[in-house]
Amino acid sequence: MDTKLLTSNLVLFSSILLTLFTFSYGQNCSTHQFTNNNLFSTCNPLPVLNSFLHWTYHPDNHTVDLAYRHGGVTESSWVAWALNPDGTGMAGCQSLIAFRNSSGQIHAYTSPITSYNTDLSEGALSFGVPRISAEFVGSEMIIFATLELPANRTSFTQVWQNGPVSGQALQVHQTSGDNIRSIGTVDFASGQTSAGAGGGISASARQRRRNIHGVLNAVSWGVLMPMGAIFARYLKVFKSANPAWFYLHAGCQTVAYAVGVAGWGTGLKLGSDSVGIRFDTHRNIGITLFCLGTLQVFALLLRPKPDHKFRLYWNIYHHVTGYTVIILSIINVFEGFDALSGQKNWKKAYIGVIIFLGAIAVLLEAITWFIVIKRKKTSVSDKNPHGNGTNGYAGRSHDQTA
């Protein structure tokens, strides 16, 4: 068995999965196609609430054509995107609002926010908005607008939000989690956005790191680790697969661990760059996985020979630790999807992968038991070609006596 070939194939498979996940995210921004065929020169993913801002800046008349997309919402939700020309928070925001009204139509309007105690009532903004409309597609609300920017400025604080609708009344949004972190800055001329009212790390860069972290860990811990266990449990029952199953298992787990460590490292970097943003359960499970995965790698180096008296205990340790890693990995992938603020397409894709792997495991489990039982019957038959030994002997004695 050519272990180099197996390893290269595993790396190729991992690369394909990484590309598919990354491509699916890339389509959410620069290559997104609007139903009205609008095109925009710039697109930036906003760091929270599954939102994206597309725009084209026209320096000759100092206007901006934009589209704000807010995904992961229902038809009974309102969404808002706003500029704050004079402040760094919610008060003073000049907002674009959209929701589905009681007649079933998507209603888009402008609303100036003078204080935190607001009902988002309709009104004129401090700058011109000659055009505003909205549409609801799938689970995404999209606001289209043209803004006449204040004189001599292209950089502003931006705020985006969503909340529930009851009848015609827009209810208060959540006051925790990503709903209080949906603030940043945007420069329409340079094409840059930043997270937080004071700027800092680029919002697109932060979101890109979060998605790289998610892709690396979903593919490694969440897909390759279970695949490696499937190779080990079900292929070794086939005599022709020995020792190929071992190299597939070891190669798959090694690639998974290497990619997983890279994902773990990006998670540490994200944590250090995101002061005040904590996902304790996700972080603690990730640290546990790294420790258990590292122990498995070192345990492989200390693996006793098959006939060694401690091999049974090593096998028990290896299996228990391995299955624990797989269970925690799947749990933590879903914890990560929740931290990515509504990436439902990614979650659905991963659920599909897990269902597919689970179906294969169930099928192979049945095949394995069938082969094992058949071999046992064959073995018993080979040892006793004339049937049960005692019955056969008794029968022959009876004949002789007669």
Tab-separated table of C-alpha atoms in Angstrom:
chain	number	residue	atom	x	y	z
A	1	MET	CA	0.000	0.000	0.000
A	2	ASP	CA	1.437	3.391	-1.043
A	3	THR	CA	0.949	5.561	2.061
A	4	LYS	CA	2.151	8.661	0.224
A	5	LEU	CA	-0.581	8.182	-2.372
A	6	LEU	CA	-3.227	7.718	0.329
A	7	THR	CA	-2.084	10.803	2.186
A	8	SER	CA	-2.028	12.905	-0.981
A	9	ASN	CA	-5.570	11.752	-1.813
A	10	LEU	CA	-6.752	12.711	1.660
A	11	VAL	CA	-5.140	16.119	1.332
A	12	LEU	CA	-6.820	16.543	-2.070
A	13	PHE	CA	-10.206	15.579	-0.580
A	14	SER	CA	-9.699	18.069	2.260
A	15	SER	CA	-8.794	20.779	-0.222
A	16	ILE	CA	-11.964	20.100	-2.213
A	17	LEU	CA	-14.087	20.396	0.931
A	18	LEU	CA	-12.307	23.605	1.924
A	19	THR	CA	-12.880	25.025	-1.546
A	20	LEU	CA	-16.574	24.143	-1.512
A	21	PHE	CA	-17.124	25.751	1.884
A	22	THR	CA	-15.132	28.833	0.945
A	23	PHE	CA	-16.853	29.133	-2.436
A	24	SER	CA	-20.277	28.929	-0.791
A	25	TYR	CA	-19.327	31.842	1.408
A	26	GLY	CA	-17.750	33.826	-1.422
A	27	GLN	CA	-21.049	33.674	-3.287
A	28	ASN	CA	-22.656	35.504	-0.356
A	29	CYS	CA	-20.802	38.715	-1.197
A	30	SER	CA	-18.909	39.684	-4.324
A	31	THR	CA	-20.638	37.202	-6.642
A	32	HIS	CA	-24.149	37.530	-5.239
A	33	GLN	CA	-26.769	38.043	-7.946
A	34	PHE	CA	-29.717	40.277	-7.146
A	35	THR	CA	-33.152	39.527	-8.587
A	36	ASN	CA	-33.270	43.003	-10.161
A	37	ASN	CA	-29.796	42.436	-11.723
A	38	ASN	CA	-28.304	45.404	-9.850
A	39	LEU	CA	-24.520	45.538	-9.877
A	40	PHE	CA	-22.328	47.202	-7.262
A	41	SER	CA	-18.630	47.978	-7.323
A	42	THR	CA	-17.949	47.139	-3.667
A	43	CYS	CA	-19.190	44.510	-1.230
A	44	ASN	CA	-18.188	43.924	2.377
A	45	PRO	CA	-19.547	41.287	4.765
A	46	LEU	CA	-20.478	42.823	8.094
A	47	PRO	CA	-19.011	41.014	11.105
A	48	VAL	CA	-22.269	39.975	12.828
A	49	LEU	CA	-25.958	39.251	12.148
A	50	ASN	CA	-25.284	37.568	8.791
A	51	SER	CA	-25.337	40.884	6.946
A	52	PHE	CA	-23.680	42.300	3.823
A	53	LEU	CA	-23.332	45.800	2.424
A	54	HIS	CA	-23.006	46.380	-1.336
A	55	TRP	CA	-22.490	49.855	-2.784
A	56	THR	CA	-21.288	52.021	-5.632
A	57	TYR	CA	-19.964	55.469	-4.802
A	58	HIS	CA	-20.409	58.292	-7.350
A	59	PRO	CA	-17.864	61.027	-6.536
A	60	ASP	CA	-19.185	63.398	-9.210
A	61	ASN	CA	-22.462	63.980	-7.346
A	62	HIS	CA	-21.427	62.564	-3.951
A	63	THR	CA	-24.130	59.881	-3.873
A	64	VAL	CA	-24.127	56.199	-3.032
A	65	ASP	CA	-26.257	53.437	-4.505
A	66	LEU	CA	-26.396	50.610	-1.987
A	67	ALA	CA	-27.994	47.316	-1.091
A	68	TYR	CA	-28.090	46.070	2.482
A	69	ARG	CA	-28.703	42.325	2.862
A	70	HIS	CA	-29.729	40.785	6.166
A	71	GLY	CA	-29.966	36.985	6.151
A	72	GLY	CA	-31.366	34.441	8.570
A	73	VAL	CA	-34.603	36.354	9.262
A	74	THR	CA	-38.273	35.484	8.884
A	75	GLU	CA	-41.143	37.366	7.287
A	76	SER	CA	-42.193	38.505	10.756
A	77	SER	CA	-38.928	40.405	11.280
A	78	TRP	CA	-37.833	43.957	10.635
A	79	VAL	CA	-34.313	44.882	9.562
A	80	ALA	CA	-32.521	48.204	9.637
A	81	TRP	CA	-29.295	49.725	8.397
A	82	ALA	CA	-28.246	53.233	9.381
A	83	LEU	CA	-25.553	55.894	9.177
A	84	ASN	CA	-24.741	58.121	12.123
A	85	PRO	CA	-23.201	61.326	10.723
A	86	ASP	CA	-22.617	62.950	14.104
A	87	GLY	CA	-22.148	60.177	16.669
A	88	THR	CA	-20.840	56.691	17.317
A	89	GLY	CA	-23.929	54.890	18.595
A	90	MET	CA	-27.626	54.326	18.013
A	91	ALA	CA	-28.783	57.810	19.013
A	92	GLY	CA	-28.551	60.082	15.987
A	93	CYS	CA	-28.723	57.248	13.444
A	94	GLN	CA	-30.366	57.961	10.109
A	95	SER	CA	-32.024	54.619	9.365
A	96	LEU	CA	-33.368	52.610	6.468
A	97	ILE	CA	-36.073	50.195	7.677
A	98	ALA	CA	-37.857	47.297	5.973
A	99	PHE	CA	-40.522	44.832	7.086
A	100	ARG	CA	-43.568	42.992	5.748
A	101	ASN	CA	-46.715	44.917	6.673
A	102	SER	CA	-50.170	43.553	7.517
A	103	SER	CA	-51.220	43.647	3.845
A	104	GLY	CA	-48.350	41.311	2.950
A	105	GLN	CA	-46.249	43.949	1.176
A	106	ILE	CA	-42.603	44.693	1.919
A	107	HIS	CA	-42.532	48.245	3.218
A	108	ALA	CA	-39.292	50.243	3.131
A	109	TYR	CA	-38.964	53.692	4.673
A	110	THR	CA	-36.597	56.080	6.446
A	111	SER	CA	-36.541	56.745	10.177
A	112	PRO	CA	-34.371	59.205	12.148
A	113	ILE	CA	-33.481	57.934	15.625
A	114	THR	CA	-33.125	60.708	18.178
A	115	SER	CA	-32.817	58.535	21.311
A	116	TYR	CA	-32.630	54.945	22.497
A	117	ASN	CA	-36.336	55.081	23.284
A	118	THR	CA	-37.605	54.922	19.706
A	119	ASP	CA	-40.488	53.237	17.920
A	120	LEU	CA	-38.764	53.528	14.509
A	121	SER	CA	-41.501	55.786	13.198
A	122	GLU	CA	-41.278	57.064	9.652
A	123	GLY	CA	-39.618	60.409	8.981
A	124	ALA	CA	-37.158	62.337	6.827
A	125	LEU	CA	-33.421	61.931	7.373
A	126	SER	CA	-30.776	64.605	7.746
A	127	PHE	CA	-29.583	63.804	4.217
A	128	GLY	CA	-31.481	63.027	1.046
A	129	VAL	CA	-32.724	59.552	0.146
A	130	PRO	CA	-34.233	59.913	-3.336
A	131	ARG	CA	-34.822	56.167	-3.733
A	132	ILE	CA	-35.601	53.336	-1.293
A	133	SER	CA	-37.164	49.895	-1.795
A	134	ALA	CA	-36.897	46.418	-0.337
A	135	GLU	CA	-37.569	42.774	-1.072
A	136	PHE	CA	-37.661	39.506	0.854
A	137	VAL	CA	-35.977	36.559	-0.878
A	138	GLY	CA	-35.705	33.200	0.872
A	139	SER	CA	-34.697	34.082	4.414
A	140	GLU	CA	-33.046	37.369	3.425
A	141	MET	CA	-34.379	40.926	3.599
A	142	ILE	CA	-32.700	43.318	1.156
A	143	ILE	CA	-32.942	47.119	1.257
A	144	PHE	CA	-32.029	49.120	-1.867
A	145	ALA	CA	-31.432	52.857	-1.577
A	146	THR	CA	-29.651	55.889	-2.998
A	147	LEU	CA	-28.105	58.250	-0.448
A	148	GLU	CA	-27.073	61.874	-0.934
A	149	LEU	CA	-24.118	61.956	1.437
A	150	PRO	CA	-23.414	64.968	3.689
A	151	ALA	CA	-20.926	67.393	2.128
A	152	ASN	CA	-17.206	66.614	2.193
A	153	ARG	CA	-17.599	63.270	3.943
A	154	THR	CA	-17.432	59.642	2.890
A	155	SER	CA	-16.680	57.942	6.229
A	156	PHE	CA	-19.416	57.329	8.822
A	157	THR	CA	-20.451	55.154	11.719
A	158	GLN	CA	-22.823	52.461	10.507
A	159	VAL	CA	-25.303	50.443	12.565
A	160	TRP	CA	-27.414	47.477	11.469
A	161	GLN	CA	-30.107	45.593	13.353
A	162	ASN	CA	-33.106	43.278	13.270
A	163	GLY	CA	-36.066	42.557	15.514
A	164	PRO	CA	-39.573	41.055	15.633
A	165	VAL	CA	-42.776	42.510	14.201
A	166	SER	CA	-46.170	42.201	15.898
A	167	GLY	CA	-48.948	43.329	13.588
A	168	GLN	CA	-47.808	46.735	12.374
A	169	ALA	CA	-45.641	47.394	15.453
A	170	LEU	CA	-41.865	46.961	15.312
A	171	GLN	CA	-40.754	45.402	18.590
A	172	VAL	CA	-37.500	46.009	20.459
A	173	HIS	CA	-34.511	44.034	19.211
A	174	GLN	CA	-32.478	41.761	21.464
A	175	THR	CA	-30.165	43.594	23.844
A	176	SER	CA	-27.439	40.955	24.077
A	177	GLY	CA	-25.033	39.017	21.890
A	178	ASP	CA	-24.488	40.113	18.301
A	179	ASN	CA	-27.372	42.602	18.453
A	180	ILE	CA	-25.260	44.892	20.626
A	181	ARG	CA	-22.142	44.375	18.508
A	182	SER	CA	-23.685	45.389	15.183
A	183	ILE	CA	-21.829	48.667	14.842
A	184	GLY	CA	-18.821	49.772	12.815
A	185	THR	CA	-17.544	52.302	10.331
A	186	VAL	CA	-17.785	52.505	6.554
A	187	ASP	CA	-15.834	54.612	4.066
A	188	PHE	CA	-17.689	54.670	0.757
A	189	ALA	CA	-14.745	56.158	-1.129
A	190	SER	CA	-12.027	53.731	0.000
A	191	GLY	CA	-14.308	50.711	0.177
A	192	GLN	CA	-13.272	49.848	3.725
A	193	THR	CA	-15.426	48.825	6.687
A	194	SER	CA	-14.290	48.357	10.274
A	195	ALA	CA	-15.842	46.630	13.272
A	196	GLY	CA	-16.739	48.794	16.263
A	197	ALA	CA	-17.508	52.477	16.318
A	198	GLY	CA	-13.862	53.309	16.841
A	199	GLY	CA	-12.636	51.371	13.827
A	200	GLY	CA	-9.961	48.744	14.330
A	201	ILE	CA	-9.774	45.470	12.488
A	202	SER	CA	-11.479	45.456	9.108
A	203	ALA	CA	-14.932	43.909	9.333
A	204	SER	CA	-14.320	41.944	6.154
A	205	ALA	CA	-10.988	40.693	7.528
A	206	ARG	CA	-12.594	39.662	10.816
A	207	GLN	CA	-15.406	37.849	9.039
A	208	ARG	CA	-12.904	36.187	6.717
A	209	ARG	CA	-10.940	34.899	9.733
A	210	ARG	CA	-14.110	33.603	11.356
A	211	ASN	CA	-15.071	31.707	8.224
A	212	ILE	CA	-11.574	30.292	7.728
A	213	HIS	CA	-11.663	29.124	11.336
A	214	GLY	CA	-15.084	27.552	10.791
A	215	VAL	CA	-14.153	25.823	7.531
A	216	LEU	CA	-10.894	24.379	8.890
A	217	ASN	CA	-12.565	22.933	11.964
A	218	ALA	CA	-15.719	21.689	10.242
A	219	VAL	CA	-13.664	19.822	7.642
A	220	SER	CA	-11.037	18.451	10.052
A	221	TRP	CA	-12.723	17.667	13.369
A	222	GLY	CA	-16.249	17.447	11.959
A	223	VAL	CA	-15.730	15.418	8.744
A	224	LEU	CA	-12.276	13.833	8.460
A	225	MET	CA	-12.215	12.542	12.059
A	226	PRO	CA	-15.483	10.571	11.640
A	227	MET	CA	-14.276	9.328	8.243
A	228	GLY	CA	-11.072	8.017	9.815
A	229	ALA	CA	-13.074	6.121	12.424
A	230	ILE	CA	-15.267	4.606	9.693
A	231	PHE	CA	-12.165	3.371	7.861
A	232	ALA	CA	-10.824	1.727	11.025
A	233	ARG	CA	-14.050	0.105	12.191
A	234	TYR	CA	-15.494	-1.211	8.948
A	235	LEU	CA	-12.713	-1.771	6.408
A	236	LYS	CA	-10.604	-4.114	8.518
A	237	VAL	CA	-13.323	-6.765	8.421
A	238	PHE	CA	-12.440	-7.265	4.747
A	239	LYS	CA	-9.310	-9.392	4.494
A	240	SER	CA	-8.333	-7.778	1.202
A	241	ALA	CA	-8.285	-4.351	2.910
A	242	ASN	CA	-5.520	-5.311	5.325
A	243	PRO	CA	-3.299	-3.336	5.974
A	244	ALA	CA	-4.774	-0.627	3.726
A	245	TRP	CA	-7.452	0.206	6.296
A	246	PHE	CA	-4.778	1.089	8.851
A	247	TYR	CA	-2.973	3.468	6.517
A	248	LEU	CA	-6.266	5.080	5.501
A	249	HIS	CA	-7.227	5.466	9.145
A	250	ALA	CA	-3.852	6.843	10.226
A	251	GLY	CA	-3.540	9.109	7.193
A	252	CYS	CA	-7.063	10.511	7.560
A	253	GLN	CA	-6.637	11.189	11.283
A	254	THR	CA	-3.222	12.751	10.759
A	255	VAL	CA	-4.536	15.146	8.101
A	256	ALA	CA	-7.560	15.901	10.303
A	257	TYR	CA	-5.332	16.683	13.279
A	258	ALA	CA	-2.995	18.907	11.256
A	259	VAL	CA	-5.867	20.899	9.708
A	260	GLY	CA	-7.636	20.973	13.082
A	261	VAL	CA	-4.589	22.460	14.804
A	262	ALA	CA	-4.544	25.201	12.156
A	263	GLY	CA	-8.227	25.862	12.838
A	264	TRP	CA	-7.592	25.864	16.576
A	265	GLY	CA	-4.817	28.407	16.106
A	266	THR	CA	-7.078	30.728	14.103
A	267	GLY	CA	-9.617	30.427	16.925
A	268	LEU	CA	-7.050	31.554	19.483
A	269	LYS	CA	-6.185	34.534	17.290
A	270	LEU	CA	-9.847	35.427	16.881
A	271	GLY	CA	-10.317	35.289	20.639
A	272	SER	CA	-7.378	37.602	21.309
A	273	ASP	CA	-8.595	40.089	18.675
A	274	SER	CA	-12.210	40.062	19.912
A	275	VAL	CA	-12.037	41.567	23.362
A	276	GLY	CA	-15.392	41.311	25.121
A	277	ILE	CA	-16.776	38.722	22.675
A	278	ARG	CA	-16.899	35.310	24.338
A	279	PHE	CA	-18.176	31.923	23.250
A	280	ASP	CA	-17.185	29.979	26.356
A	281	THR	CA	-18.747	26.622	25.479
A	282	HIS	CA	-17.251	26.653	21.977
A	283	ARG	CA	-13.842	27.669	23.318
A	284	ASN	CA	-13.757	25.096	26.145
A	285	ILE	CA	-14.783	22.224	23.882
A	286	GLY	CA	-12.154	23.352	21.359
A	287	ILE	CA	-9.406	23.289	23.984
A	288	THR	CA	-10.564	19.850	25.141
A	289	LEU	CA	-10.510	18.549	21.568
A	290	PHE	CA	-6.997	19.850	20.995
A	291	CYS	CA	-5.763	18.129	24.177
A	292	LEU	CA	-7.461	14.802	23.404
A	293	GLY	CA	-6.334	14.912	19.775
A	294	THR	CA	-2.748	15.538	20.846
A	295	LEU	CA	-2.918	12.629	23.300
A	296	GLN	CA	-4.118	10.383	20.485
A	297	VAL	CA	-1.153	11.351	18.330
A	298	PHE	CA	1.333	10.616	21.110
A	299	ALA	CA	-0.490	7.389	21.996
A	300	LEU	CA	0.043	6.213	18.429
A	301	LEU	CA	3.784	6.464	18.988
A	302	LEU	CA	3.450	4.301	22.111
A	303	ARG	CA	1.182	1.659	20.555
A	304	PRO	CA	2.131	-1.841	21.855
A	305	LYS	CA	2.490	-4.773	19.488
A	306	PRO	CA	-0.671	-6.860	18.903
A	307	ASP	CA	0.502	-9.691	21.205
A	308	HIS	CA	1.680	-7.399	24.034
A	309	LYS	CA	-0.075	-7.854	27.385
A	310	PHE	CA	-0.957	-4.132	27.539
A	311	ARG	CA	-2.411	-3.971	24.017
A	312	LEU	CA	-5.970	-4.601	25.280
A	313	TYR	CA	-5.779	-1.602	27.625
A	314	TRP	CA	-4.280	0.556	24.892
A	315	ASN	CA	-7.136	-0.414	22.548
A	316	ILE	CA	-9.735	0.531	25.168
A	317	TYR	CA	-8.063	3.892	25.743
A	318	HIS	CA	-7.711	4.547	22.004
A	319	HIS	CA	-11.331	3.715	21.212
A	320	VAL	CA	-12.849	5.625	24.130
A	321	THR	CA	-10.745	8.722	23.452
A	322	GLY	CA	-11.384	8.525	19.704
A	323	TYR	CA	-15.169	8.307	19.969
A	324	THR	CA	-15.160	11.051	22.591
A	325	VAL	CA	-13.273	13.301	20.166
A	326	ILE	CA	-15.773	12.569	17.378
A	327	ILE	CA	-18.823	13.315	19.547
A	328	LEU	CA	-17.321	16.532	20.923
A	329	SER	CA	-16.203	17.541	17.430
A	330	ILE	CA	-19.707	17.332	15.989
A	331	ILE	CA	-21.154	19.204	18.971
A	332	ASN	CA	-18.544	21.944	18.649
A	333	VAL	CA	-19.091	22.368	14.912
A	334	PHE	CA	-22.716	23.241	15.652
A	335	GLU	CA	-21.582	25.560	18.451
A	336	GLY	CA	-19.400	27.253	15.850
A	337	PHE	CA	-22.285	27.668	13.421
A	338	ASP	CA	-24.263	29.397	16.166
A	339	ALA	CA	-21.305	31.738	16.737
A	340	LEU	CA	-21.269	32.586	13.015
A	341	SER	CA	-24.585	34.382	13.421
A	342	GLY	CA	-27.096	32.643	11.230
A	343	GLN	CA	-25.017	30.830	8.615
A	344	LYS	CA	-27.951	28.450	8.050
A	345	ASN	CA	-26.744	27.245	4.650
A	346	TRP	CA	-23.482	26.064	6.162
A	347	LYS	CA	-25.324	24.303	8.990
A	348	LYS	CA	-27.674	22.581	6.545
A	349	ALA	CA	-24.725	21.469	4.398
A	350	TYR	CA	-22.944	20.016	7.422
A	351	ILE	CA	-26.100	18.249	8.611
A	352	GLY	CA	-26.297	16.689	5.148
A	353	VAL	CA	-22.678	15.497	5.404
A	354	ILE	CA	-23.268	13.990	8.863
A	355	ILE	CA	-26.444	12.230	7.710
A	356	PHE	CA	-24.530	10.849	4.717
A	357	LEU	CA	-21.665	9.564	6.905
A	358	GLY	CA	-24.156	8.163	9.422
A	359	ALA	CA	-26.034	6.289	6.690
A	360	ILE	CA	-22.770	4.800	5.418
A	361	ALA	CA	-21.840	3.768	8.973
A	362	VAL	CA	-25.220	2.052	9.516
A	363	LEU	CA	-24.921	0.198	6.206
A	364	LEU	CA	-21.344	-0.890	6.910
A	365	GLU	CA	-22.293	-1.918	10.453
A	366	ALA	CA	-24.914	-4.297	9.063
A	367	ILE	CA	-22.467	-5.660	6.486
A	368	THR	CA	-19.799	-6.113	9.171
A	369	TRP	CA	-22.093	-8.126	11.444
A	370	PHE	CA	-23.228	-10.242	8.503
A	371	ILE	CA	-19.621	-11.084	7.579
A	372	VAL	CA	-18.605	-11.780	11.184
A	373	ILE	CA	-21.569	-14.101	11.826
A	374	LYS	CA	-21.010	-15.888	8.511
A	375	ARG	CA	-17.337	-16.435	9.336
A	376	LYS	CA	-18.203	-17.842	12.766
A	377	LYS	CA	-20.630	-20.296	11.243
A	378	THR	CA	-18.063	-21.300	8.644
A	379	SER	CA	-15.424	-21.734	11.349
A	380	VAL	CA	-17.694	-23.985	13.435
A	381	SER	CA	-18.583	-26.010	10.355
A	382	ASP	CA	-14.918	-26.482	9.465
A	383	LYS	CA	-14.097	-27.719	12.974
A	384	ASN	CA	-17.024	-30.176	13.014
A	385	PRO	CA	-17.518	-31.438	9.438
A	386	HIS	CA	-19.931	-34.193	10.630
A	387	GLY	CA	-22.097	-31.963	12.798
A	388	ASN	CA	-22.093	-31.887	16.605
A	389	GLY	CA	-19.238	-34.036	17.907
A	390	THR	CA	-21.106	-35.592	20.841
A	391	ASN	CA	-24.196	-36.462	18.846
A	392	GLY	CA	-22.099	-37.995	16.111
A	393	TYR	CA	-20.162	-40.187	18.550
A	394	ALA	CA	-23.304	-41.321	20.312
A	395	GLY	CA	-24.870	-42.235	17.032
A	396	ARG	CA	-21.928	-44.344	16.016
A	397	SER	CA	-21.897	-46.180	19.396
A	398	HIS	CA	-25.558	-47.028	19.072
A	399	ASP	CA	-24.980	-48.526	15.643
A	400	GLN	CA	-22.105	-50.624	16.904
A	401	THR	CA	-24.141	-51.917	19.827
A	402	ALA	CA	-26.979	-52.834	17.587
